[in-house]
Short mmCIF file of C-alpha atoms and ligand atoms in Angstrom, two decimals:
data_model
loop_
_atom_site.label_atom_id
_atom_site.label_comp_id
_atom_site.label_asym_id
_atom_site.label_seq_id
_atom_site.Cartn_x
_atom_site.Cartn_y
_atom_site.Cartn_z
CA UNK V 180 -69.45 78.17 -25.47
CA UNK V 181 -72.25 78.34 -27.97
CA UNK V 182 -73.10 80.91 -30.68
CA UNK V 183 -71.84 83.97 -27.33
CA UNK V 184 -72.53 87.43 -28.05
CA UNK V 185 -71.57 90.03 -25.34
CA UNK V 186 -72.35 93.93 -25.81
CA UNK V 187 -71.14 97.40 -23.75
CA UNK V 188 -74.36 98.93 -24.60
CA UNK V 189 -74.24 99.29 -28.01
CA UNK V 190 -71.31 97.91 -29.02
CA UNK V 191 -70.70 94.22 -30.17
CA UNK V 192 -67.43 92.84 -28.63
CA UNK V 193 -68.32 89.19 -29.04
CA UNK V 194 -70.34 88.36 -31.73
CA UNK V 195 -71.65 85.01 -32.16
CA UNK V 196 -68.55 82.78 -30.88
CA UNK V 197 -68.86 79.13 -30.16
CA UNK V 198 -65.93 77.48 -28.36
CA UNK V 199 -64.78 74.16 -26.66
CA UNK V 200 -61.93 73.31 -24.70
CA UNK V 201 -62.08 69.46 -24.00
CA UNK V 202 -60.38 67.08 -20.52
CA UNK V 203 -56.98 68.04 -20.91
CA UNK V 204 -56.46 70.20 -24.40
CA UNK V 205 -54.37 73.06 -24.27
CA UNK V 206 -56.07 75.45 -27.08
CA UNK V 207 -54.96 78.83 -28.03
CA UNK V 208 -57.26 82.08 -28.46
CA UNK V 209 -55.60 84.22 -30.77
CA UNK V 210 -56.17 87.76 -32.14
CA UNK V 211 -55.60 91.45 -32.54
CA UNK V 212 -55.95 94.52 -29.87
CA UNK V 213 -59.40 94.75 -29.41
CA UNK V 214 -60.67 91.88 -30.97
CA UNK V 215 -62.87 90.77 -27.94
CA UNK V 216 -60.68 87.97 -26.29
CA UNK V 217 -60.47 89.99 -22.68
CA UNK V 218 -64.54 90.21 -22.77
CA UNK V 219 -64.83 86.18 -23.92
CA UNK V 220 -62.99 85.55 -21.24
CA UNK V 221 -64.30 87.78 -18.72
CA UNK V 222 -67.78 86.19 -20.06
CA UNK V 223 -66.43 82.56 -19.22
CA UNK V 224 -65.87 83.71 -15.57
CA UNK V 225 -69.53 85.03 -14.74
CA UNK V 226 -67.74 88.87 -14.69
CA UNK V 227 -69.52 89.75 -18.06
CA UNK V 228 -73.47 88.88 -18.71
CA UNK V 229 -73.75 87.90 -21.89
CA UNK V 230 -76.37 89.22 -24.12
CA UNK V 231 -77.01 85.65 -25.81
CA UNK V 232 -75.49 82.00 -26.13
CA UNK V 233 -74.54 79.70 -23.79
CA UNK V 234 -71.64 78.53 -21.55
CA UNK V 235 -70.93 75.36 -19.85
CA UNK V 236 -67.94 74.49 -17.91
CA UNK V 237 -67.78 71.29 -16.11
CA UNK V 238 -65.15 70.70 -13.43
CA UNK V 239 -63.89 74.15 -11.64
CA UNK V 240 -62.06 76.63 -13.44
CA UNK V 241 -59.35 79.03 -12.21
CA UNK V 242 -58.23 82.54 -14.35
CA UNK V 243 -55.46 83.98 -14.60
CA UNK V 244 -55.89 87.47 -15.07
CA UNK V 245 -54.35 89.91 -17.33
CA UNK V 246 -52.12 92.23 -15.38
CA UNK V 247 -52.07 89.83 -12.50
CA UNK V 248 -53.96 91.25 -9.77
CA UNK V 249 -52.48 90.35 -6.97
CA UNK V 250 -52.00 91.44 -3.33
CA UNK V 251 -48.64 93.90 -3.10
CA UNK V 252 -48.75 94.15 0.38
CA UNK V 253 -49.17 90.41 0.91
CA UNK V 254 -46.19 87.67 1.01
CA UNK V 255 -45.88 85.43 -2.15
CA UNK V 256 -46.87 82.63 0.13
CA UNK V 257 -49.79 84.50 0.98
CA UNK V 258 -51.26 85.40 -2.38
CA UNK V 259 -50.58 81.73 -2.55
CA UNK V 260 -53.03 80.12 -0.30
CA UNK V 261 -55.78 82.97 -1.26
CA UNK V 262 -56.19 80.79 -4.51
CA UNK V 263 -57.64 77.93 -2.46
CA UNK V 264 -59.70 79.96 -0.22
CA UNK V 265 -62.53 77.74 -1.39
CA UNK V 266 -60.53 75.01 -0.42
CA UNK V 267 -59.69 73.08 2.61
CA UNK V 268 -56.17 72.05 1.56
CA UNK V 269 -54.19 75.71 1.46
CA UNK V 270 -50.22 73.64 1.67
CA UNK V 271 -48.62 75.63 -1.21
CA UNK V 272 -45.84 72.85 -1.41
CA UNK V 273 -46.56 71.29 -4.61
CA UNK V 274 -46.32 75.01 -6.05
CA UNK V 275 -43.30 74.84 -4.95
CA UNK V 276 -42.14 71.91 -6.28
CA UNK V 277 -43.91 73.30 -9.97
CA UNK V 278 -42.02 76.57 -9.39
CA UNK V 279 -39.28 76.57 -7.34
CA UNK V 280 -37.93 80.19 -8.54
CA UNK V 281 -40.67 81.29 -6.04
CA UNK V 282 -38.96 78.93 -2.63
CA UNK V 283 -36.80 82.54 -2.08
CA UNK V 284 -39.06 84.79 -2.71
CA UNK V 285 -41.97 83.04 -0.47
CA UNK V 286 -41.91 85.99 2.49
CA UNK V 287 -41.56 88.83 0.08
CA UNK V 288 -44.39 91.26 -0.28
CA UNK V 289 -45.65 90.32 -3.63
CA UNK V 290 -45.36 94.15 -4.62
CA UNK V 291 -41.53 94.14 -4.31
CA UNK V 292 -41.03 91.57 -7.45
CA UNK V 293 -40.37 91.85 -10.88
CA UNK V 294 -43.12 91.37 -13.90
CA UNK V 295 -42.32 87.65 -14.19
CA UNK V 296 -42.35 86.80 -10.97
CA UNK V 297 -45.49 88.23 -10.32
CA UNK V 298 -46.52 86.36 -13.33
CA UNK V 299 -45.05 83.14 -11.82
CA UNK V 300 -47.12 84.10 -8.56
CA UNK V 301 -50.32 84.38 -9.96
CA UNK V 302 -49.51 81.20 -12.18
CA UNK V 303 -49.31 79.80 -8.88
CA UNK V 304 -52.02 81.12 -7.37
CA UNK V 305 -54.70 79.55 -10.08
CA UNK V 306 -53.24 76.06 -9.81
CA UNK V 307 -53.55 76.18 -5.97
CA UNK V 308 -57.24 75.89 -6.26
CA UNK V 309 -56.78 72.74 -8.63
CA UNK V 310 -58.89 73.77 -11.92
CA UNK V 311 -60.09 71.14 -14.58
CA UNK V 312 -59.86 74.38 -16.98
CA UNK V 313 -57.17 77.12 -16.27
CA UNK V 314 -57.83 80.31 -18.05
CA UNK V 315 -54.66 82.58 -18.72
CA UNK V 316 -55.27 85.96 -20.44
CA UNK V 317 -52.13 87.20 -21.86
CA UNK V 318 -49.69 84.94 -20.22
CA UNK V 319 -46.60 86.35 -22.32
CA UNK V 320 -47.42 89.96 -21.84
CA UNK V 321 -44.01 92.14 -20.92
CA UNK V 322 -41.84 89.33 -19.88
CA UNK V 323 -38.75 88.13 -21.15
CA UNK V 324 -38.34 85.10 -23.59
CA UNK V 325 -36.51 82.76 -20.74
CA UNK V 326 -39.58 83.41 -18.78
CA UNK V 327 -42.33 82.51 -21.14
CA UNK V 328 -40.48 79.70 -22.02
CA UNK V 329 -40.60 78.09 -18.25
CA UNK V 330 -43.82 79.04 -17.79
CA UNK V 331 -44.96 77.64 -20.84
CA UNK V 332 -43.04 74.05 -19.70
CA UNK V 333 -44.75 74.40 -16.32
CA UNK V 334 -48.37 74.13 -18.19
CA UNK V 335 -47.03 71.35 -20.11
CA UNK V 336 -46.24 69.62 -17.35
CA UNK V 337 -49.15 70.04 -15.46
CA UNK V 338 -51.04 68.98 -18.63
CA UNK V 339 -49.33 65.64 -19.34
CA UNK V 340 -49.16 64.62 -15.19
CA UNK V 341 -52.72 66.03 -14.54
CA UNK V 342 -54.42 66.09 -17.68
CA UNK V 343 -54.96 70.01 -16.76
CA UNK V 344 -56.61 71.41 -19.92
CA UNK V 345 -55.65 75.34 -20.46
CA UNK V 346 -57.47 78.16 -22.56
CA UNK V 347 -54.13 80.34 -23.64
CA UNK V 348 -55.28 83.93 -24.67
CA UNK V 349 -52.59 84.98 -26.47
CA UNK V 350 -51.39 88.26 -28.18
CA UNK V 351 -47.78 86.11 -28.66
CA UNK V 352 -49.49 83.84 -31.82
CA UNK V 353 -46.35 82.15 -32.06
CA UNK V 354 -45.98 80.96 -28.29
CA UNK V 355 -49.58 80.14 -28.30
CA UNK V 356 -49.66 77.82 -31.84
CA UNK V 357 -46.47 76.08 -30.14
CA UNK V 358 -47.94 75.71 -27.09
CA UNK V 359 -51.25 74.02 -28.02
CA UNK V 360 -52.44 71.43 -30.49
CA UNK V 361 -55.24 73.51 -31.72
CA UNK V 362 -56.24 76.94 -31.55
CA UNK V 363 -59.09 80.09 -32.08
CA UNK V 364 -58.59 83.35 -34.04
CA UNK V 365 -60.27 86.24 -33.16
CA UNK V 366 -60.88 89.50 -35.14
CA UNK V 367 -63.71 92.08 -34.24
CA UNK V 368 -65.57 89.52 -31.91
CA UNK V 369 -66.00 86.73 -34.74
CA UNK V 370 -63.87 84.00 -35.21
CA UNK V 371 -62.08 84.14 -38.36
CA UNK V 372 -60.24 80.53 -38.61
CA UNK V 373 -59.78 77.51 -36.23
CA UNK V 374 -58.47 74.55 -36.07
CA UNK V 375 -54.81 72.02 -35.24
CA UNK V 376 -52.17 74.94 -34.42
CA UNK V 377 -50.26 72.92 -37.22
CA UNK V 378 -52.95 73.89 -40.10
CA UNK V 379 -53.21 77.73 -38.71
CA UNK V 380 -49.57 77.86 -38.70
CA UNK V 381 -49.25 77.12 -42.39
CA UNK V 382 -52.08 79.26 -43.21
CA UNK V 383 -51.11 82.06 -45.23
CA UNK V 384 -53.68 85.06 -44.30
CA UNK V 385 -52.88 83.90 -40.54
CA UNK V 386 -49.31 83.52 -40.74
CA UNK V 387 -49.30 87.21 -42.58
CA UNK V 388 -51.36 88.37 -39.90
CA UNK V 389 -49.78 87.15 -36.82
CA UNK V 390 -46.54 85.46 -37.72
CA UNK V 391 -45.14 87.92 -39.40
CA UNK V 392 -44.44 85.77 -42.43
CA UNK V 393 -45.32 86.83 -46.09
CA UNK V 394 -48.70 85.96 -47.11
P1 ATP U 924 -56.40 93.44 -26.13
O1 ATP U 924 -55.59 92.37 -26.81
O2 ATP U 924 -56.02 94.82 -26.58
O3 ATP U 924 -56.49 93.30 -24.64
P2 ATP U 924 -59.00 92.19 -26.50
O4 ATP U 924 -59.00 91.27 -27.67
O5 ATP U 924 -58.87 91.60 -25.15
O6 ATP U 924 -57.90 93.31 -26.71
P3 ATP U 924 -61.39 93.43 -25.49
O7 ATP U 924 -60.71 94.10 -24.35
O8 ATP U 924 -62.25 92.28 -25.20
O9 ATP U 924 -60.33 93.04 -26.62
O10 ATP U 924 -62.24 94.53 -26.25
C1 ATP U 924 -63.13 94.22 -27.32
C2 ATP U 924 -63.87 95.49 -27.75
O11 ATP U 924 -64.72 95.92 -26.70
C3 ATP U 924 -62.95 96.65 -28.07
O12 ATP U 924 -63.50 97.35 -29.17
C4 ATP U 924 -62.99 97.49 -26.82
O13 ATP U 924 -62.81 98.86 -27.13
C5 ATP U 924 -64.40 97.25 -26.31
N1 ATP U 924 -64.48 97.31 -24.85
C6 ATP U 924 -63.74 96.61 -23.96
N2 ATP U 924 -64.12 96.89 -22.70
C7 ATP U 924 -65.12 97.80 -22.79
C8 ATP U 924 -65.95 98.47 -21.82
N3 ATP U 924 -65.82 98.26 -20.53
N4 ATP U 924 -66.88 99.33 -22.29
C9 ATP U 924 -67.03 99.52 -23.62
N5 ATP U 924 -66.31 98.92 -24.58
C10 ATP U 924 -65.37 98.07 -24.17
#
């Protein structure tokens, strides 16, 4: 992504951002409410015109969407196979095998689960159409710790066996600096600092900001 700006009308919600996610790097997007990381993203997926800059994404990429978005009435298996739709190959086995909390809950309507499983579903759902790039907006939002945690050691996984590279959005800076080797920060559309997770971590103005440490 170079030098992105994307407007509502009048209003500047990304302002100049340039961004790269190489084969196989997990990197973190960090930032406050309303700093612009939900229209970046929505950019990166063709659902938001930009008003300038450029994107390029080679290799497919799959989002996973904040708040989930999937089919209630639907089975888990179901909302499954709808992420390869563009695909030949639908067998949802080797999400399975990546999740197997899901093997009980495959005939369920996906309506009747809880928060994380839906989250596990729609997880799911974006690896089934086998992205180079996997997009997660808010991946830790409203779940519990235990949760996070196995999600987060799914995308590992999937990143050392596949080489799967992963743009994190991330209001959980912690989770997201552990998770991946480098990382953005976002305030008001610009980005403020970037670089290894390691050098934002010891940061001061960051760590005040979103660790929760003393500046
Ligand atoms: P959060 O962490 O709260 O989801 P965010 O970093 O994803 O926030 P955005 O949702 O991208 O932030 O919003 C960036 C700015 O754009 C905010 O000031 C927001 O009020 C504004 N905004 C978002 N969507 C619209 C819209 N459809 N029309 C007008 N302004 C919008």
């Amino acid at each position: 992504m170079r030098d992105l700006t994307v407007r509502y009308d009048a209003a500047t919600a990304v302002d100049g951002v340039s961004l790269d996610v190489g084969p196989g790097e997990l990197v973190a997007l960090i930032g406050p409410n309303g700093a612009g990381k939900s229209t970046l993203v929505n950019a990166l997926c063709g659902l938001l015109r930009p008003a300038s800059g450029t994107i390029a994404v080679r290799g497919d990429l799959a989002l996973v969407p904040e708040g989930r978005h999937l089919f209630p009435s639907l089975t888990v298996d179901d909302n499954l196979r709808l992420g390869a739709w563009r695909r030949k190959d639908r067998d949802t086995a080797h999400i399975y095998a990546l999740l197997p909390e899901l093997v009980v809950l495959r005939d369920r309507p996906a309506g009747r689960l809880s928060g994380g499983e839906q989250q596990m579903v729609a997880l799911g759902r974006a690896l089934m159409a086998r992205p180079d790039l996997l997009v997660i907006d808010e991946m830790s939002l409203g779940l519990a710790p235990k949760i996070v945690d196995g999600l987060a050691a799914h995308l590992r996984e999937r990143n050392a066996a596949d080489g799967l590279a992963v743009l994190l959005i991330e209001q959980n800076a912690r989770l997201a600096l552990q998770l991946c080797a480098r990382a953005y920060v976002l305030e008001a559309g610009r980005v403020v600092a970037a670089g290894p997770s390691e050098q934002l971590r010891n940061d001061a103005s960051v760590a005040a900001a979103y660790l929760g440490l003393e500046a």
